[in-house]
Amino acid sequence: MKLRSTRGGPAVSLETALVKGLAPDGGLYVPESLPSFTPDDFGDVAARAVAIQYLTPFFAGTRLADAIAAIVDETFSFPLPLVDLSAQVSAPLHVLELFHGPTAAFKDVGARFLAACLSRLDAEVDDPRPLTILVATSGDTGGAVAAAFHGRPGIDVVVLFPEGRVSPRQQHQLCCWGDNVTSLSVAGGFDDCQALVKAAFTDPTLSTQYGCSSAFCINIGRLLPQSVYYAVASIQYCRKHGERLSFAIPTGNLGNALAAVLARAAGLPIGDILLVTNANRTVPDYFATGHYEGRASIATLASAMDVGDPSNMERLRDLFGEAQALRELGLDAVSVDDTEIREQIRRDAARFDFAWCPHSATAMYAWERHLDDAARSAPWAVVATAHPAKFETIVEPLIGDSVPVPPALADLLDRPATFSRITPSLDALAEALP
Ligand SMILES: *Cc1c(COP(=O)(O)O)cnc(C)c1O
């Protein structure tokens, strides 16, 4: 399958889009066309079989086509369960838990897929310079990418995170690697980190010296495997209950939600898709007014979603049109603020003996408070994007109890951590690069 830039220019192969990340014209790569499945096409609905079948058309004609099964096995090496909450809430509600990977957030899926693909392509890229992956992170992406690429020969990772805007355990996960991973604390917000990564790409000196760097957060290699868990959950649900499953998705840069929209457009039995932001209201305001206006991000409890100008909006609008057309596709967007996040975490700990991370709590709040009874009588899955133990400084005081740390996270917290501080300028970044 070929991909094109959202800003025009010639189509490129999947290999090029994976290695380059961003198109030379500054646009984002999108598939030229999408596969067209029907639920009946999936004979075997086991997760591995659905993953391979869903990804096959995207890999057709690429050098990775023969490696799909191996790439799927390396990526999906942990469970992504759809947990039934119906009895507790007296409505057909499930939780899609995406936090059982090595760094306890859904970013592990995209990071591991990209590492599996790039480590196979790097040997073939006709360029002796090491591949440098620059990652701007609002907290979880950087740790997932560092974990996925740590120790891979010929690939360097540079993680940029906003100083003081990530949780202590997130920061530890960003900084506990060493070797081929460099961790930089940037005096600014996530948007400054993201702008710095984009600027590094177009800077003549840096892009010559470091060659084919790749900006992870906007890489198409994040979207493809994220669509897989929506494909698996919806097809398994449909096979069992004969109904489409709708999703409420905690949203920042819109990479997770766009993956669901892609899976739906490719014919998977997905119903409505509710984009749930924190107090950064850019996307809900766009759905309400039809007028898109990116802005500076504000800090919230769901810090991995503190994005004021989501990069994947460019892909969403390019592929599927403007607000009115997006509504007709079953999309809508709502905002949930910090008071509501706190309220949901407290209430559900008392009701179900169950802790949400602050990001996942936004989606549960939206399902409960923004949908009417008719909407809630249809099957929904609230998407849980991170484990609450990553945000224990927020969650534990609210629930008045400790949150057990999953073993993989405990291992990382035992490693020593170091990082350097930089100002948000290209000169400072250039000096800090390996
Ligand atoms: C990154 C992240 C989000 C937002 O995902 P996007 O793909 O940027 O919309 C939500 N929750 C958690 C825990 C995250 O790490």
Coordinates of C-alpha atoms and ligand atoms in Angstrom, one line a residue:
M1 CA 0.0 0.0 0.0
K2 CA 1.2 3.5 -0.8
L3 CA 0.9 6.6 1.4
R4 CA 0.6 10.2 0.5
S5 CA 1.2 13.4 2.5
T6 CA -1.7 15.4 3.8
R7 CA -0.1 18.4 2.0
G8 CA 0.3 16.8 -1.5
G9 CA 3.5 15.5 -3.1
P10 CA 4.2 12.1 -4.5
A11 CA 3.1 8.9 -2.9
V12 CA 5.7 6.9 -0.9
S13 CA 6.0 3.3 0.2
L14 CA 5.1 2.2 3.7
E15 CA 8.8 1.6 4.4
T16 CA 9.6 5.3 3.6
A17 CA 6.7 6.6 5.7
L18 CA 7.9 4.5 8.6
V19 CA 11.5 5.6 8.4
K20 CA 10.8 9.3 7.7
G21 CA 7.9 9.8 10.0
L22 CA 7.1 13.3 8.6
A23 CA 6.7 14.0 4.9
P24 CA 9.3 16.4 3.3
D25 CA 6.5 19.0 2.8
G26 CA 5.8 19.0 6.6
G27 CA 2.6 17.0 6.1
L28 CA 1.6 13.7 7.7
Y29 CA 1.5 10.4 5.8
V30 CA -2.0 8.9 5.3
P31 CA -2.9 5.7 3.4
E32 CA -3.9 6.4 -0.3
S33 CA -6.8 4.1 0.2
L34 CA -8.2 1.9 3.0
P35 CA -8.9 -1.8 2.9
S36 CA -12.6 -2.8 2.8
F37 CA -13.5 -5.6 5.2
T38 CA -16.8 -7.0 6.3
P39 CA -17.1 -8.7 9.7
D40 CA -17.6 -12.0 7.9
D41 CA -14.2 -11.8 6.3
F42 CA -12.7 -12.7 9.6
G43 CA -12.9 -16.5 9.9
D44 CA -10.7 -16.8 12.9
V45 CA -11.4 -14.1 15.4
A46 CA -8.5 -14.8 17.8
A47 CA -6.5 -11.6 18.4
R48 CA -3.4 -12.8 16.5
A49 CA -5.4 -13.9 13.4
V50 CA -7.4 -10.6 13.3
A51 CA -4.2 -8.6 13.7
I52 CA -2.5 -10.4 10.8
Q53 CA -5.5 -10.2 8.5
Y54 CA -6.1 -6.5 9.3
L55 CA -2.5 -5.5 8.7
T56 CA -1.9 -7.6 5.5
P57 CA -3.3 -5.1 3.0
F58 CA -1.2 -2.3 4.5
F59 CA 2.0 -4.4 4.1
A60 CA 1.1 -5.7 0.6
G61 CA 4.1 -5.2 -1.8
T62 CA 6.4 -4.0 1.0
R63 CA 9.7 -5.6 2.2
L64 CA 8.0 -6.3 5.5
A65 CA 5.2 -8.4 4.0
D66 CA 6.8 -11.7 4.9
A67 CA 7.5 -10.6 8.5
I68 CA 3.9 -9.6 9.5
A69 CA 3.4 -12.6 11.8
A70 CA 6.7 -11.9 13.5
I71 CA 6.0 -8.2 13.8
V72 CA 2.5 -8.9 15.3
D73 CA 4.0 -11.3 17.8
E74 CA 6.7 -8.8 18.9
T75 CA 4.1 -6.0 19.1
F76 CA 1.2 -7.7 20.9
S77 CA 3.2 -9.6 23.5
F78 CA 0.8 -8.6 26.3
P79 CA -3.0 -8.9 26.7
L80 CA -5.4 -6.1 25.7
P81 CA -8.5 -7.4 27.4
L82 CA -12.1 -6.2 27.1
V83 CA -13.3 -6.3 30.7
D84 CA -17.1 -6.6 31.3
L85 CA -18.5 -3.9 33.6
S86 CA -22.2 -4.5 32.6
A87 CA -23.2 -6.0 35.9
Q88 CA -21.8 -3.1 37.9
V89 CA -23.4 -0.4 35.9
S90 CA -26.6 -2.1 34.6
A91 CA -25.7 -1.3 31.0
P92 CA -23.7 -3.0 28.3
L93 CA -20.4 -1.4 29.2
H94 CA -16.9 -2.8 28.8
V95 CA -13.4 -1.4 29.5
L96 CA -10.8 -1.9 26.9
E97 CA -7.6 -2.1 29.0
L98 CA -4.6 -1.0 27.0
F99 CA -2.1 -0.8 29.9
H100 CA -0.7 -4.2 30.4
G101 CA 2.5 -3.5 28.3
P102 CA 6.1 -2.9 29.6
T103 CA 5.5 0.8 30.4
A104 CA 1.8 0.4 31.5
A105 CA 0.2 2.7 28.8
F106 CA -1.2 2.1 25.4
K107 CA 1.8 3.8 23.7
D108 CA 3.6 0.5 24.1
V109 CA 1.6 -0.9 21.2
G110 CA 2.8 1.7 18.6
A111 CA 6.3 1.9 20.0
R112 CA 6.8 -1.9 19.9
F113 CA 5.4 -2.1 16.4
L114 CA 7.6 0.7 15.1
A115 CA 10.7 -0.9 16.7
A116 CA 9.8 -4.2 15.1
C117 CA 9.4 -2.6 11.7
L118 CA 12.4 -0.2 11.9
S119 CA 14.8 -2.8 13.1
R120 CA 14.0 -4.8 10.1
L121 CA 14.3 -1.8 7.7
D122 CA 17.3 -0.1 9.2
A123 CA 19.7 -2.8 7.8
E124 CA 18.3 -2.0 4.3
V125 CA 18.2 1.8 4.4
D126 CA 21.1 3.0 2.3
D127 CA 22.5 5.4 4.9
P128 CA 25.4 4.7 7.2
R129 CA 24.3 7.3 9.8
P130 CA 22.6 5.9 12.8
L131 CA 18.8 6.3 12.7
T132 CA 17.9 8.9 15.4
I133 CA 14.4 8.8 16.7
L134 CA 13.3 12.1 18.2
V135 CA 10.3 11.8 20.4
A136 CA 8.4 14.7 22.0
T137 CA 6.4 13.2 24.8
S138 CA 3.6 14.4 27.1
G139 CA 4.6 11.6 29.5
D140 CA 3.9 8.1 28.2
T141 CA 5.2 8.0 24.6
G142 CA 8.8 8.6 25.5
G143 CA 9.0 5.7 28.0
A144 CA 7.3 3.4 25.6
V145 CA 9.6 4.3 22.7
A146 CA 12.7 4.1 25.0
A147 CA 11.6 0.7 26.2
A148 CA 10.9 -0.6 22.7
F149 CA 14.2 0.7 21.2
H150 CA 16.6 0.4 24.1
G151 CA 19.6 -1.8 23.1
R152 CA 18.7 -2.0 19.4
P153 CA 21.9 -1.5 17.4
G154 CA 22.1 1.3 14.9
I155 CA 19.2 3.3 16.4
D156 CA 19.5 6.2 18.8
V157 CA 16.5 7.6 20.7
V158 CA 16.2 11.1 22.0
V159 CA 13.3 11.8 24.3
L160 CA 12.1 15.4 25.0
F161 CA 9.7 15.9 27.9
P162 CA 8.1 19.0 29.4
E163 CA 9.8 19.9 32.7
G164 CA 7.5 19.4 35.7
R165 CA 4.5 18.3 33.6
V166 CA 4.9 14.5 33.8
S167 CA 4.2 12.4 36.9
P168 CA 7.3 11.3 39.0
R169 CA 6.9 7.6 37.8
Q170 CA 6.5 8.7 34.2
Q171 CA 9.7 10.8 34.5
H172 CA 11.5 7.8 35.9
Q173 CA 10.4 5.7 33.0
L174 CA 11.7 8.4 30.6
C175 CA 15.1 8.6 32.2
C176 CA 16.0 5.1 33.4
W177 CA 17.6 3.8 30.1
G178 CA 21.0 5.2 29.2
D179 CA 23.0 3.4 26.3
N180 CA 21.3 4.5 23.1
V181 CA 18.6 6.6 24.8
T182 CA 19.1 10.3 25.7
S183 CA 16.5 12.0 28.0
L184 CA 16.0 15.7 27.8
S185 CA 13.9 17.8 30.2
V186 CA 12.7 20.9 28.2
A187 CA 11.8 24.1 30.0
G188 CA 8.4 24.5 28.4
G189 CA 5.2 22.6 27.6
F190 CA 4.5 19.5 25.4
D191 CA 3.8 21.9 22.5
D192 CA 7.3 23.3 22.8
C193 CA 8.8 19.8 22.7
Q194 CA 6.7 18.9 19.7
A195 CA 7.6 22.2 17.8
L196 CA 11.3 21.5 18.6
V197 CA 11.1 18.0 17.0
K198 CA 9.4 19.4 13.9
A199 CA 12.0 22.2 13.7
A200 CA 14.9 19.6 13.9
F201 CA 13.5 17.9 10.9
T202 CA 13.6 20.9 8.7
D203 CA 16.9 22.3 10.1
P204 CA 19.6 21.8 7.4
T205 CA 22.4 21.1 9.8
L206 CA 20.6 18.7 12.1
S207 CA 18.9 16.8 9.3
T208 CA 22.2 16.3 7.4
Q209 CA 24.1 15.1 10.5
Y210 CA 21.4 12.8 11.8
G211 CA 19.9 11.7 8.5
C212 CA 16.7 9.8 8.5
S213 CA 15.3 10.7 11.9
S214 CA 11.8 9.8 12.7
A215 CA 9.2 11.7 14.8
F216 CA 7.4 8.9 16.6
C217 CA 4.3 10.7 17.8
I218 CA 3.1 11.4 14.2
N219 CA 4.5 8.2 12.6
I220 CA 1.9 6.2 10.7
G221 CA 3.5 3.2 12.5
R222 CA 1.6 4.2 15.6
L223 CA -1.8 4.2 13.9
L224 CA -1.7 0.9 12.1
P225 CA -1.2 -1.4 15.2
Q226 CA -3.5 0.8 17.4
S227 CA -6.3 0.1 14.8
V228 CA -5.7 -3.6 15.5
Y229 CA -7.0 -3.5 19.1
Y230 CA -10.2 -1.8 17.9
A231 CA -10.5 -4.4 15.2
V232 CA -10.0 -7.3 17.6
A233 CA -12.4 -5.9 20.3
S234 CA -15.1 -5.0 17.8
I235 CA -15.0 -8.2 15.8
Q236 CA -15.0 -10.4 18.9
Y237 CA -17.9 -8.4 20.4
C238 CA -19.8 -8.6 17.1
R239 CA -19.3 -12.3 16.8
K240 CA -20.6 -12.9 20.3
H241 CA -23.4 -10.4 20.5
G242 CA -24.2 -9.5 16.9
E243 CA -23.8 -5.7 17.6
R244 CA -21.4 -2.9 16.9
L245 CA -19.3 -1.7 19.8
S246 CA -18.9 2.0 20.3
F247 CA -15.8 3.5 22.0
A248 CA -15.2 6.5 24.4
I249 CA -11.5 7.4 23.9
P250 CA -9.3 9.6 26.1
T251 CA -7.8 12.0 23.5
G252 CA -4.8 14.2 23.2
N253 CA -2.9 14.2 19.9
L254 CA -5.8 12.0 18.6
G255 CA -3.5 9.1 17.6
N256 CA -5.5 6.6 19.5
A257 CA -8.9 7.9 18.4
L258 CA -7.9 8.2 14.7
A259 CA -6.8 4.5 14.8
A260 CA -10.4 3.7 15.8
V261 CA -11.8 5.9 13.0
L262 CA -9.5 4.1 10.5
A263 CA -10.6 0.7 11.7
R264 CA -14.3 1.7 11.4
A265 CA -13.7 3.1 7.9
A266 CA -12.0 -0.2 6.9
G267 CA -15.3 -1.9 7.7
L268 CA -14.9 -3.2 11.2
P269 CA -18.1 -3.3 13.2
I270 CA -17.5 -0.1 15.3
G271 CA -20.4 2.1 16.2
D272 CA -20.0 5.6 17.6
I273 CA -16.6 7.1 18.5
L274 CA -16.6 9.6 21.3
L275 CA -13.4 11.7 21.6
V276 CA -12.9 12.7 25.2
T277 CA -10.4 15.5 26.0
N278 CA -9.5 17.0 29.3
A279 CA -9.8 20.8 29.8
N280 CA -7.9 21.4 26.5
R281 CA -11.1 21.9 24.6
T282 CA -9.7 22.5 21.0
V283 CA -11.4 19.4 19.6
P284 CA -14.8 19.7 21.3
D285 CA -15.0 23.4 20.4
Y286 CA -14.2 22.4 16.8
F287 CA -17.1 19.9 16.8
A288 CA -19.4 22.6 18.3
T289 CA -18.5 25.4 16.0
G290 CA -17.1 23.8 12.9
H291 CA -14.1 26.2 13.2
Y292 CA -10.7 24.8 14.1
E293 CA -8.4 26.8 16.2
G294 CA -5.3 25.3 17.7
R295 CA -4.1 27.0 20.9
A296 CA -1.5 26.6 23.7
S297 CA -2.0 23.7 26.0
I298 CA -3.0 24.0 29.6
A299 CA -1.8 21.7 32.4
T300 CA -4.4 19.2 33.7
L301 CA -4.4 16.0 35.9
A302 CA -4.6 14.0 32.6
S303 CA -1.2 15.4 31.6
A304 CA -0.6 13.0 28.7
M305 CA -3.6 14.6 27.0
D306 CA -2.4 18.2 27.5
V307 CA -2.4 19.1 23.8
G308 CA -3.8 22.4 22.5
D309 CA -3.2 21.7 18.8
P310 CA -3.5 18.0 18.1
S311 CA -1.2 16.9 15.3
N312 CA -3.6 14.2 14.0
M313 CA -6.4 16.6 13.3
E314 CA -4.6 17.3 10.0
R315 CA -5.0 13.6 9.2
L316 CA -8.6 13.3 10.4
R317 CA -9.8 16.3 8.4
D318 CA -7.8 15.3 5.3
L319 CA -9.2 11.7 5.3
F320 CA -12.8 12.2 6.6
G321 CA -13.7 15.9 6.2
E322 CA -14.8 18.7 8.5
A323 CA -16.9 18.7 11.7
Q324 CA -20.3 18.1 10.0
A325 CA -19.0 15.1 8.0
L326 CA -17.2 13.7 11.1
R327 CA -20.5 13.8 13.0
E328 CA -22.2 11.9 10.2
L329 CA -19.5 9.2 10.7
G330 CA -20.6 8.8 14.3
L331 CA -17.9 11.0 15.9
D332 CA -18.4 13.5 18.6
A333 CA -16.2 15.2 21.1
V334 CA -16.6 16.3 24.8
S335 CA -14.3 17.9 27.4
V336 CA -13.9 16.7 31.0
D337 CA -12.2 19.0 33.5
D338 CA -10.1 18.2 36.6
T339 CA -12.9 18.5 39.0
E340 CA -14.9 15.9 37.1
I341 CA -11.8 13.6 36.8
R342 CA -11.3 13.7 40.5
E343 CA -15.0 13.0 41.1
Q344 CA -15.0 10.0 38.8
I345 CA -11.9 8.4 40.3
R346 CA -13.3 8.9 43.8
R347 CA -16.8 7.6 42.9
D348 CA -15.7 4.5 41.1
A349 CA -13.1 3.5 43.7
A350 CA -16.0 3.5 46.2
R351 CA -18.5 1.9 43.8
F352 CA -16.5 -0.8 42.1
D353 CA -13.3 -1.0 44.2
F354 CA -11.5 -0.1 41.0
A355 CA -9.0 2.7 40.2
W356 CA -8.9 4.7 37.0
C357 CA -5.8 6.6 35.8
P358 CA -6.8 10.3 35.3
H359 CA -6.9 9.9 31.5
S360 CA -9.1 6.8 31.5
A361 CA -11.4 8.6 34.1
T362 CA -12.2 11.2 31.5
A363 CA -13.7 8.6 29.2
M364 CA -15.7 6.9 32.0
Y365 CA -17.1 10.3 33.0
A366 CA -18.1 11.1 29.4
W367 CA -19.9 7.8 29.1
E368 CA -21.7 8.3 32.3
R369 CA -22.5 12.0 32.2
H370 CA -22.5 13.1 28.5
L371 CA -24.5 10.2 26.9
D372 CA -28.2 9.9 27.4
D373 CA -30.0 6.7 28.5
A374 CA -30.7 5.7 24.9
A375 CA -27.1 6.0 24.0
R376 CA -26.0 4.1 27.0
S377 CA -28.3 1.2 26.2
A378 CA -26.1 0.4 23.2
P379 CA -22.8 -1.4 23.8
W380 CA -19.9 0.8 24.7
A381 CA -16.3 0.3 25.6
V382 CA -14.5 2.9 27.7
V383 CA -10.8 2.9 26.7
A384 CA -8.4 2.7 29.6
T385 CA -5.1 4.2 28.3
A386 CA -2.8 3.9 31.3
H387 CA -2.4 2.0 34.6
P388 CA -3.4 4.0 37.7
A389 CA -0.1 3.1 39.4
K390 CA 1.7 5.5 36.9
F391 CA -0.2 8.4 38.5
E392 CA -0.2 7.3 42.1
T393 CA 0.5 10.8 43.4
I394 CA -2.9 11.9 41.9
V395 CA -4.9 8.7 42.4
E396 CA -3.9 7.5 45.8
P397 CA -5.0 10.6 47.8
L398 CA -8.4 10.5 46.0
I399 CA -9.1 6.8 46.7
G400 CA -7.5 6.8 50.1
D401 CA -5.7 3.6 49.3
S402 CA -2.5 2.5 47.6
V403 CA -2.5 1.3 44.0
P404 CA -0.5 -2.0 43.6
V405 CA 2.4 -1.5 41.1
P406 CA 2.4 -4.0 38.2
P407 CA 5.6 -6.0 38.1
A408 CA 7.0 -4.6 34.8
L409 CA 6.6 -1.0 36.1
A410 CA 8.2 -2.1 39.4
D411 CA 11.3 -3.3 37.5
L412 CA 11.7 0.0 35.7
L413 CA 11.3 2.0 38.9
D414 CA 14.3 0.0 40.4
R415 CA 16.7 1.3 37.7
P416 CA 18.7 4.5 38.2
A417 CA 17.5 7.5 36.2
T418 CA 19.4 10.5 34.7
F419 CA 18.5 13.4 32.3
S420 CA 19.8 16.7 31.0
R421 CA 17.9 20.0 31.1
I422 CA 17.6 22.2 27.9
T423 CA 15.8 25.4 26.9
P424 CA 13.3 25.0 24.0
S425 CA 15.7 26.1 21.3
L426 CA 17.3 24.2 18.4
D427 CA 20.8 25.2 19.5
A428 CA 20.3 23.7 22.9
L429 CA 18.9 20.5 21.3
A430 CA 21.8 20.3 18.9
E431 CA 24.3 20.5 21.8
A432 CA 22.5 17.8 23.7
L433 CA 22.3 15.3 20.9
P434 CA 24.5 12.2 21.1
Ligands
LIG1 C1 -0.9 9.6 24.9 C2 -2.0 9.3 25.9 C3 -3.3 9.7 25.7 C4 -3.7 10.5 24.4 O1 -3.5 9.7 23.3 P1 -3.4 10.4 21.8 O2 -3.1 9.3 20.9 O3 -2.3 11.4 21.9 O4 -4.8 11.1 21.6 C5 -4.3 9.4 26.6 N1 -3.9 8.7 27.7 C6 -2.7 8.3 28.0 C7 -2.4 7.6 29.3 C8 -1.6 8.6 27.1 O5 -0.4 8.3 27.4

